[in-house]
Amino acid sequence: MGLSVTISAADAGDAEQILKLQYLCYQSEAELYGDWSIEPLTQSLDAVRAELAEGYGLVARLGDEVVASVRARTDGDGTVHIAKLIVHPRLRRHGIGGRLLDAIERHPAGTDAAAPKRFQLFTGHRSEGNLRLYRAKGYARTGTREVGPRLTLVTLEKAA
């Protein structure tokens, strides 16, 4: 497609664009599971800012527009918890999600965080596109957790 998408660190100034994009991106997930009360659709702007401050995030921009984002935090045991990998619906299936995932895995851990030992993320059991991407990037299913009558979260991991 020839997109000139740039990836950079996210900061508090990106939070509003990230939240708006998150709301747009998770509509399809809400429809897939018949649940519009999922956390990404109810999260507040302050909560997004807090996630960015407590961990780290990346954004992909097309010009000035944030078109994709991902967040992560590293725990004391060296597990990098990757969350909310989102790509604008009009730009899906062009490799941006994979580029963001690669970039967040390369992101240096904070000075007080343990060196990464593994990467962990989760997605819904019906989210085939997400599962396909994660498997292609070397993630393997390590567990499931039923969170409601319509949704089971699939946990995937890979070694750092």
Coordinates of C-alpha atoms in Angstrom, one line a residue, residues 3-157:
L3 CA 2.1 3.8 3.6
S4 CA 4.6 6.2 5.3
V5 CA 3.7 5.2 8.8
T6 CA 6.1 6.2 11.6
I7 CA 6.3 4.5 15.0
S8 CA 7.3 6.4 18.0
A9 CA 6.9 6.5 21.8
A10 CA 3.5 7.5 23.0
D11 CA 3.1 10.2 25.7
A12 CA 0.3 11.8 27.7
G13 CA -0.3 14.2 24.8
D14 CA -1.3 11.2 22.6
A15 CA -3.8 9.9 25.1
E16 CA -6.9 11.5 23.6
Q17 CA -6.1 10.3 20.1
I18 CA -5.3 6.8 21.5
L19 CA -8.6 6.7 23.4
K20 CA -10.7 7.8 20.4
L21 CA -8.9 5.2 18.2
Q22 CA -9.4 2.5 20.8
Y23 CA -13.1 3.3 21.0
L24 CA -13.3 2.9 17.2
C25 CA -11.2 -0.2 17.0
Y26 CA -13.0 -2.1 19.8
Q27 CA -16.4 -1.7 18.2
S28 CA -15.8 -4.8 16.1
E29 CA -14.7 -6.8 19.2
A30 CA -17.9 -5.6 21.1
E31 CA -20.0 -6.7 18.1
L32 CA -18.2 -10.1 17.9
Y33 CA -18.9 -10.9 21.5
G34 CA -22.2 -9.0 21.9
D35 CA -20.8 -6.9 24.7
W36 CA -20.4 -3.2 24.6
S37 CA -19.3 -2.9 28.2
I38 CA -15.8 -4.3 27.6
E39 CA -13.1 -2.3 29.3
P40 CA -11.5 -0.7 26.2
L41 CA -14.9 0.9 25.4
T42 CA -15.5 2.2 28.9
Q43 CA -11.9 3.3 29.8
S44 CA -11.5 6.9 30.7
L45 CA -9.0 9.4 29.4
D46 CA -7.4 9.5 32.8
A47 CA -7.0 5.7 32.8
V48 CA -5.2 5.8 29.4
R49 CA -2.9 8.5 30.7
A50 CA -2.2 6.4 33.8
E51 CA -1.4 3.3 31.7
L52 CA 1.1 5.3 29.7
A53 CA 2.7 6.7 32.8
E54 CA 2.9 3.3 34.6
G55 CA 4.2 1.5 31.6
Y56 CA 5.0 2.5 28.1
G57 CA 3.3 2.8 24.8
L58 CA 4.0 3.2 21.1
V59 CA 1.9 4.9 18.4
A60 CA 2.0 4.6 14.6
R61 CA 1.3 7.9 12.8
L62 CA 0.2 8.6 9.3
G63 CA 1.1 12.3 9.1
D64 CA -0.2 13.7 12.4
E65 CA -2.9 11.1 12.8
V66 CA -2.4 8.3 15.3
V67 CA -3.5 5.2 13.3
A68 CA -2.3 2.5 15.6
S69 CA -1.1 2.0 19.2
V70 CA 0.1 -0.6 21.7
R71 CA 0.8 -0.4 25.4
A72 CA 3.0 -2.6 27.7
R73 CA 4.4 -2.8 31.2
T74 CA 7.1 -5.0 32.6
D75 CA 6.6 -6.7 35.9
G76 CA 9.2 -7.5 38.5
D77 CA 9.6 -11.1 37.2
G78 CA 10.5 -9.9 33.7
T79 CA 7.2 -10.5 32.0
V80 CA 6.3 -7.9 29.5
H81 CA 2.5 -7.6 29.5
I82 CA 1.4 -6.3 26.1
A83 CA -2.1 -4.8 25.8
K84 CA -4.5 -3.0 23.5
L85 CA -2.7 -3.4 20.2
I86 CA -5.0 -1.5 17.9
V87 CA -5.0 -0.5 14.2
H88 CA -7.4 1.8 12.5
P89 CA -10.0 -0.3 10.7
R90 CA -9.1 1.3 7.3
L91 CA -5.5 0.3 7.7
R92 CA -5.8 -3.3 9.0
R93 CA -4.0 -6.1 7.1
H94 CA -1.1 -3.9 6.0
G95 CA 1.5 -5.0 8.5
I96 CA 1.1 -2.1 10.9
G97 CA 0.0 -4.3 13.8
G98 CA 3.0 -6.6 13.3
R99 CA 5.4 -3.7 13.1
L100 CA 4.0 -2.3 16.4
L101 CA 4.3 -5.7 18.1
D102 CA 7.9 -6.1 16.9
A103 CA 8.7 -2.5 18.1
I104 CA 7.1 -3.0 21.6
E105 CA 9.1 -6.2 22.0
R106 CA 12.3 -4.3 21.3
H107 CA 11.4 -1.3 23.5
P108 CA 13.9 -1.0 26.4
A109 CA 12.4 -1.8 29.8
G110 CA 12.3 1.0 32.3
T111 CA 15.4 1.4 34.6
D112 CA 13.6 -0.2 37.6
A113 CA 12.0 -3.0 35.6
A114 CA 13.5 -6.5 35.3
A115 CA 15.1 -7.5 32.0
P116 CA 12.4 -9.0 29.8
K117 CA 12.2 -12.8 30.0
R118 CA 8.9 -13.3 28.2
F119 CA 6.2 -11.5 26.4
Q120 CA 2.6 -12.1 27.3
L121 CA -0.7 -10.9 25.8
F122 CA -4.3 -12.0 25.6
T123 CA -7.2 -11.8 23.2
G124 CA -10.7 -13.1 22.9
H125 CA -11.3 -16.7 21.7
R126 CA -13.2 -15.6 18.6
S127 CA -10.7 -12.9 17.6
E128 CA -9.3 -15.0 14.7
G129 CA -7.3 -12.1 13.1
N130 CA -5.6 -11.3 16.4
L131 CA -4.9 -15.0 17.1
R132 CA -3.4 -15.4 13.6
L133 CA -1.1 -12.4 14.0
Y134 CA 0.1 -13.5 17.4
R135 CA 0.8 -17.1 16.2
A136 CA 2.7 -15.7 13.2
K137 CA 4.8 -13.7 15.6
G138 CA 5.8 -16.7 17.6
Y139 CA 3.3 -16.6 20.4
A140 CA 1.9 -19.8 21.8
R141 CA -1.3 -20.3 23.8
T142 CA -0.6 -20.8 27.5
G143 CA -4.0 -20.6 29.0
T144 CA -7.7 -19.5 28.9
R145 CA -9.9 -17.7 31.3
E146 CA -13.7 -17.5 31.0
V147 CA -14.8 -13.9 31.8
G148 CA -18.4 -14.2 30.9
P149 CA -20.9 -16.3 29.1
R150 CA -19.8 -15.1 25.7
L151 CA -16.1 -14.4 26.2
T152 CA -13.1 -16.6 27.0
L153 CA -9.7 -14.8 27.1
V154 CA -6.8 -16.7 25.5
T155 CA -3.4 -16.0 27.0
L156 CA -0.4 -16.3 24.7
E157 CA 3.3 -16.0 25.5

